[in-house]
XYZ file of C-alpha atoms in Angstrom:
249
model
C -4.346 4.985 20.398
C -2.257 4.372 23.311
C 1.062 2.832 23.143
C 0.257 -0.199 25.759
C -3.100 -0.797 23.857
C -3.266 -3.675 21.549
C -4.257 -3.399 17.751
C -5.465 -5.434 15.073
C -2.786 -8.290 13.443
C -5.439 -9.657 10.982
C -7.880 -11.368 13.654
C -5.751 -11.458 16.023
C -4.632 -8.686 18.917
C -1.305 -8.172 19.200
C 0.677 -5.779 21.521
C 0.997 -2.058 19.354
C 4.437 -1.898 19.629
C 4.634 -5.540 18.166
C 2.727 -5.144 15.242
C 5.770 -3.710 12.718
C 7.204 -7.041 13.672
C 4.518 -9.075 12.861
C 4.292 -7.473 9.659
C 7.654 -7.626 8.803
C 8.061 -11.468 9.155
C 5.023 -11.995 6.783
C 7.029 -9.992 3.950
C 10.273 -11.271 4.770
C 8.593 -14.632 3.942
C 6.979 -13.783 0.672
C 9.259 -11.349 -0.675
C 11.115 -13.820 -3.488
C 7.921 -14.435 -4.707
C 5.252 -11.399 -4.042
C 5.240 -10.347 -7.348
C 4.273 -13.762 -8.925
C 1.688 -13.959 -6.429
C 0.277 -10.621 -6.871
C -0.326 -12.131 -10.427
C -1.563 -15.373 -9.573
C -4.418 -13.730 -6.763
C -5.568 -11.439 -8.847
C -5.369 -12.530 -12.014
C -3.336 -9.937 -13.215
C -5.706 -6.804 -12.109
C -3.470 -5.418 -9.724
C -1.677 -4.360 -12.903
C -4.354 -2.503 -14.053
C -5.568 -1.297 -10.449
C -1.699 0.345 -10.329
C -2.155 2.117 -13.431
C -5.385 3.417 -12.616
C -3.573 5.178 -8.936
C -1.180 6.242 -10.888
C -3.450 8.313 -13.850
C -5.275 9.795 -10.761
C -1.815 11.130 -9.314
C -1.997 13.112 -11.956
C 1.885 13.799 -12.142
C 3.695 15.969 -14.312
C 7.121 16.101 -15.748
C 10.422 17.514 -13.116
C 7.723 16.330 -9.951
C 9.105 14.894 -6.934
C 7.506 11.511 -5.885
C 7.142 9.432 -2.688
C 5.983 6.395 -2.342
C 5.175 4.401 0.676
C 5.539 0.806 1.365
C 6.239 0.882 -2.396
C 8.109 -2.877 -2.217
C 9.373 -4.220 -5.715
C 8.322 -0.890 -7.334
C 5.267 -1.627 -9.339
C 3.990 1.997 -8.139
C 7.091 3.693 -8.615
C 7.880 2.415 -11.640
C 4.751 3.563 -13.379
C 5.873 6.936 -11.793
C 9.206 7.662 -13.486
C 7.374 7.288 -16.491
C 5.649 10.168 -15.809
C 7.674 12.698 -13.949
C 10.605 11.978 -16.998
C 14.380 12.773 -16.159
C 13.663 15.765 -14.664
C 11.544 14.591 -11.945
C 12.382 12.220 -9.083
C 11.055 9.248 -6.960
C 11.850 7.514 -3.727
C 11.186 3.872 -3.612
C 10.536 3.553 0.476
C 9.588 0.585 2.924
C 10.030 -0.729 6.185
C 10.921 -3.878 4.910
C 14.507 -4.214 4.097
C 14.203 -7.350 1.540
C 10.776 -5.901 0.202
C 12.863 -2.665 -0.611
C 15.666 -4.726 -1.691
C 13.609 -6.378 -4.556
C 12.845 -2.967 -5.493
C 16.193 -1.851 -6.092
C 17.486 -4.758 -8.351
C 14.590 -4.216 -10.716
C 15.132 -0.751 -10.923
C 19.450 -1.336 -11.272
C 18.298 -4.690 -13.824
C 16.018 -2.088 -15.824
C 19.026 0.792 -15.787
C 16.430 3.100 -14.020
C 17.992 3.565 -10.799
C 19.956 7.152 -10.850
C 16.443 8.981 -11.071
C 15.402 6.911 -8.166
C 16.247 6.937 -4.310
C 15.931 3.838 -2.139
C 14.736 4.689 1.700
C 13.774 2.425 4.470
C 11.659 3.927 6.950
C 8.049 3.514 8.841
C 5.631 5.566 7.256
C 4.751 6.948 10.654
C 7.653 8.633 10.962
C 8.919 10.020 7.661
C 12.578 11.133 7.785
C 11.977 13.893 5.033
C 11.339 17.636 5.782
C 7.782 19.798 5.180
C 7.107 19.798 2.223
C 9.592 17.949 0.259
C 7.380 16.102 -2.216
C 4.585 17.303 -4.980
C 2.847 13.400 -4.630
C 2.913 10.436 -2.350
C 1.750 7.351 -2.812
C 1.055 4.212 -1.030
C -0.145 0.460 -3.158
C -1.414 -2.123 -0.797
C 0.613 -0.949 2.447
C -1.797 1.034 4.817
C -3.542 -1.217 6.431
C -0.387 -2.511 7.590
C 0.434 0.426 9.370
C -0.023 0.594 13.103
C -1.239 4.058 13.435
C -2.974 4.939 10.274
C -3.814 8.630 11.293
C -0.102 9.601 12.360
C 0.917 8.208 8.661
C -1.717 10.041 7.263
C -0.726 13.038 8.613
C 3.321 12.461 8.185
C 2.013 12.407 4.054
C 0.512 15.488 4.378
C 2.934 17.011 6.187
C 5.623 15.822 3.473
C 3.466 17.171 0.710
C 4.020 21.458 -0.853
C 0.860 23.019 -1.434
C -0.708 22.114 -4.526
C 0.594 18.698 -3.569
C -1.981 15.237 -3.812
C -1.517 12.183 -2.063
C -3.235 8.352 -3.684
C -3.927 5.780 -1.788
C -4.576 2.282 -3.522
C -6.086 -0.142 -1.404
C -8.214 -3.299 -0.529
C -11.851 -1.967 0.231
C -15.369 -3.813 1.361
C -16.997 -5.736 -1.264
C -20.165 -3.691 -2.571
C -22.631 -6.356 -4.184
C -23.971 -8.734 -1.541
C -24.035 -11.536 -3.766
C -20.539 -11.670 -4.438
C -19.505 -11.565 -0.791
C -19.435 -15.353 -0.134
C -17.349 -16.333 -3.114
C -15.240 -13.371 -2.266
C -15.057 -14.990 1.314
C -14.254 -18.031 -0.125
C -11.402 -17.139 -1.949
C -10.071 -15.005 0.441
C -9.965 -17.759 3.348
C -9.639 -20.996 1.561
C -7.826 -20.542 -2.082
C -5.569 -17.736 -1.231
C -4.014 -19.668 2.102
C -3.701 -22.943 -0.574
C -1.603 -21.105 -3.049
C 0.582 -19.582 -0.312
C 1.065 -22.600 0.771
C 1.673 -24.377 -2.592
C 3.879 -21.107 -3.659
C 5.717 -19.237 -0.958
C 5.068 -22.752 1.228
C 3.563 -19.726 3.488
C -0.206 -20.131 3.953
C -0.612 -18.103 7.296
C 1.057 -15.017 5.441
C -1.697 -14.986 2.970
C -4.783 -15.748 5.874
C -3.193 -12.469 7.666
C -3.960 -11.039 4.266
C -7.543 -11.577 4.038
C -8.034 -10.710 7.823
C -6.419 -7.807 6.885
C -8.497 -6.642 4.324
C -11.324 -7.336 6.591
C -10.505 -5.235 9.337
C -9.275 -2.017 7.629
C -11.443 0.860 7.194
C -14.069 0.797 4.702
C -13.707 3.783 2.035
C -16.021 6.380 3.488
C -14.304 6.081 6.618
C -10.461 5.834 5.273
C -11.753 9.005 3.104
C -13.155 10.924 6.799
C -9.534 10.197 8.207
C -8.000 11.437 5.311
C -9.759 14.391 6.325
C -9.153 14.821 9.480
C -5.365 14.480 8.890
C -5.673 17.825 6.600
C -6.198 16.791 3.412
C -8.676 18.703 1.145
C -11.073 17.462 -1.636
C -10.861 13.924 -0.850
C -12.889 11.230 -2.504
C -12.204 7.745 -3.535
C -13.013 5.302 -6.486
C -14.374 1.751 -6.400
C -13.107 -1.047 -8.532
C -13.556 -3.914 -9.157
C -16.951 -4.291 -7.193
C -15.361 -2.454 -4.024
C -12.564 -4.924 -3.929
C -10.216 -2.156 -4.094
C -10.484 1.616 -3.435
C -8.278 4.852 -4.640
C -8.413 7.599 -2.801
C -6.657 11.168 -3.541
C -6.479 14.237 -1.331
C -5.041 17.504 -2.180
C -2.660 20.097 0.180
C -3.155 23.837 -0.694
């Protein structure tokens, strides 16, 4: 992609260097309540979707974890279960009040010494080769701009033997379902964003945004071409979501 080419903003085209900022007003708006709406949208299954990422990470006690666009922590959280005292995690985002949230539950829960708080674009990862054994990203990649140079910055971060999960919206499989997905997606979600956050073009951007990211097979093929090895992915939920792993050796 060249840098005085447009890209995708939901439906709409928006300069590429303009994009991050586009992005980063819609979660400035519904950071204070992104969590309650996470619950209210999906009924609770992003809970469950969350654990399921983080089972396929696979982690170990003493591990080092990064994860991306990880906002209030839900990802991270379920993390320092795993990797125990020993191990590590940094909570990042680009969004300062998303990353904020994060913090204060981990401080309020008297879990924050085994974590680290960055703020950075996951295009440009301020960490050296190698520095992690996982990274993950919930929910934040089709956000990015330039999908393959973040791909590639998480591989790059990873040591051999290191896996990276990626937890994200998909394309609905089962063709009947598709029209009351639609309908949800473009008419009930924008209502309780509006009723909620008082926000209802945040949430549209949402379901454009699902729309226009890569369906799994492709997502997976990029994952590939960015290095990783093994890669394959996992339908929920009737496609609504997909997890995908890779592996660095």
């Amino acid at each position: 992609m060249n840098e005085d080419k447009t890209t995708h903003f939901g439906y709409q085209e928006v300069p590429v260097a303009e994009k991050a900022r586009h992005v980063g007003s819609v979660f400035d708006s519904v950071a204070d309540r992104y969590d309650l709406m996470n619950d209210l949208m999906s009924a609770g299954m992003h809970r469950l979707w969350k654990r399921r990422a983080i089972a396929q990470a696979m982690l170990s006690k003493g591990q080092d974890v990064l994860d991306l666009a990880g906002g209030t922590g839900d990802l991270a959280r379920l993390a320092l279960d795993k990797v125990g005292d020993d191990g590590h995690v940094v909570l990042s985002d680009i969004n300062a009040a998303m990353l904020q949230r994060g913090r204060d539950r981990f401080i309020n829960e008297g879990i924050d010494s085994q974590a680290s708080y960055v703020r950075c674009d996951a295009e440009f990862l301020p960490f050296p080769d190698g520095s992690f054994d996982r990274v993950t990203i919930g929910f934040g990649l089709r956000n990015v701009t330039n999908k393959d140079r973040a791909l590639a910055e998480m591989r790059r971060v990873l040591r051999p033997g290191g896996r990276a999960i990626i937890l994200e919206f998909s394309h609905v499989q089962v063709a009947a379902l598709r029209p009351f997905y639609d309908l949800y997606s473009f008419r009930v979600m924008p209502i309780m964003g509006k009723l909620i956050v008082d926000d209802p073009d945040s949430y549209r951007y949402l379901a454009e945004s699902i729309r226009v990211h890569p369906d799994a097979q492709t997502l997976s093929n990029m994952m590939e071409n960015a290095g990783f090895e093994d890669c394959g992915y996992n339908l929920l939920t009737a496609g609504v979501v997909a997890i995908h792993h890779g592996w660095v050796y």
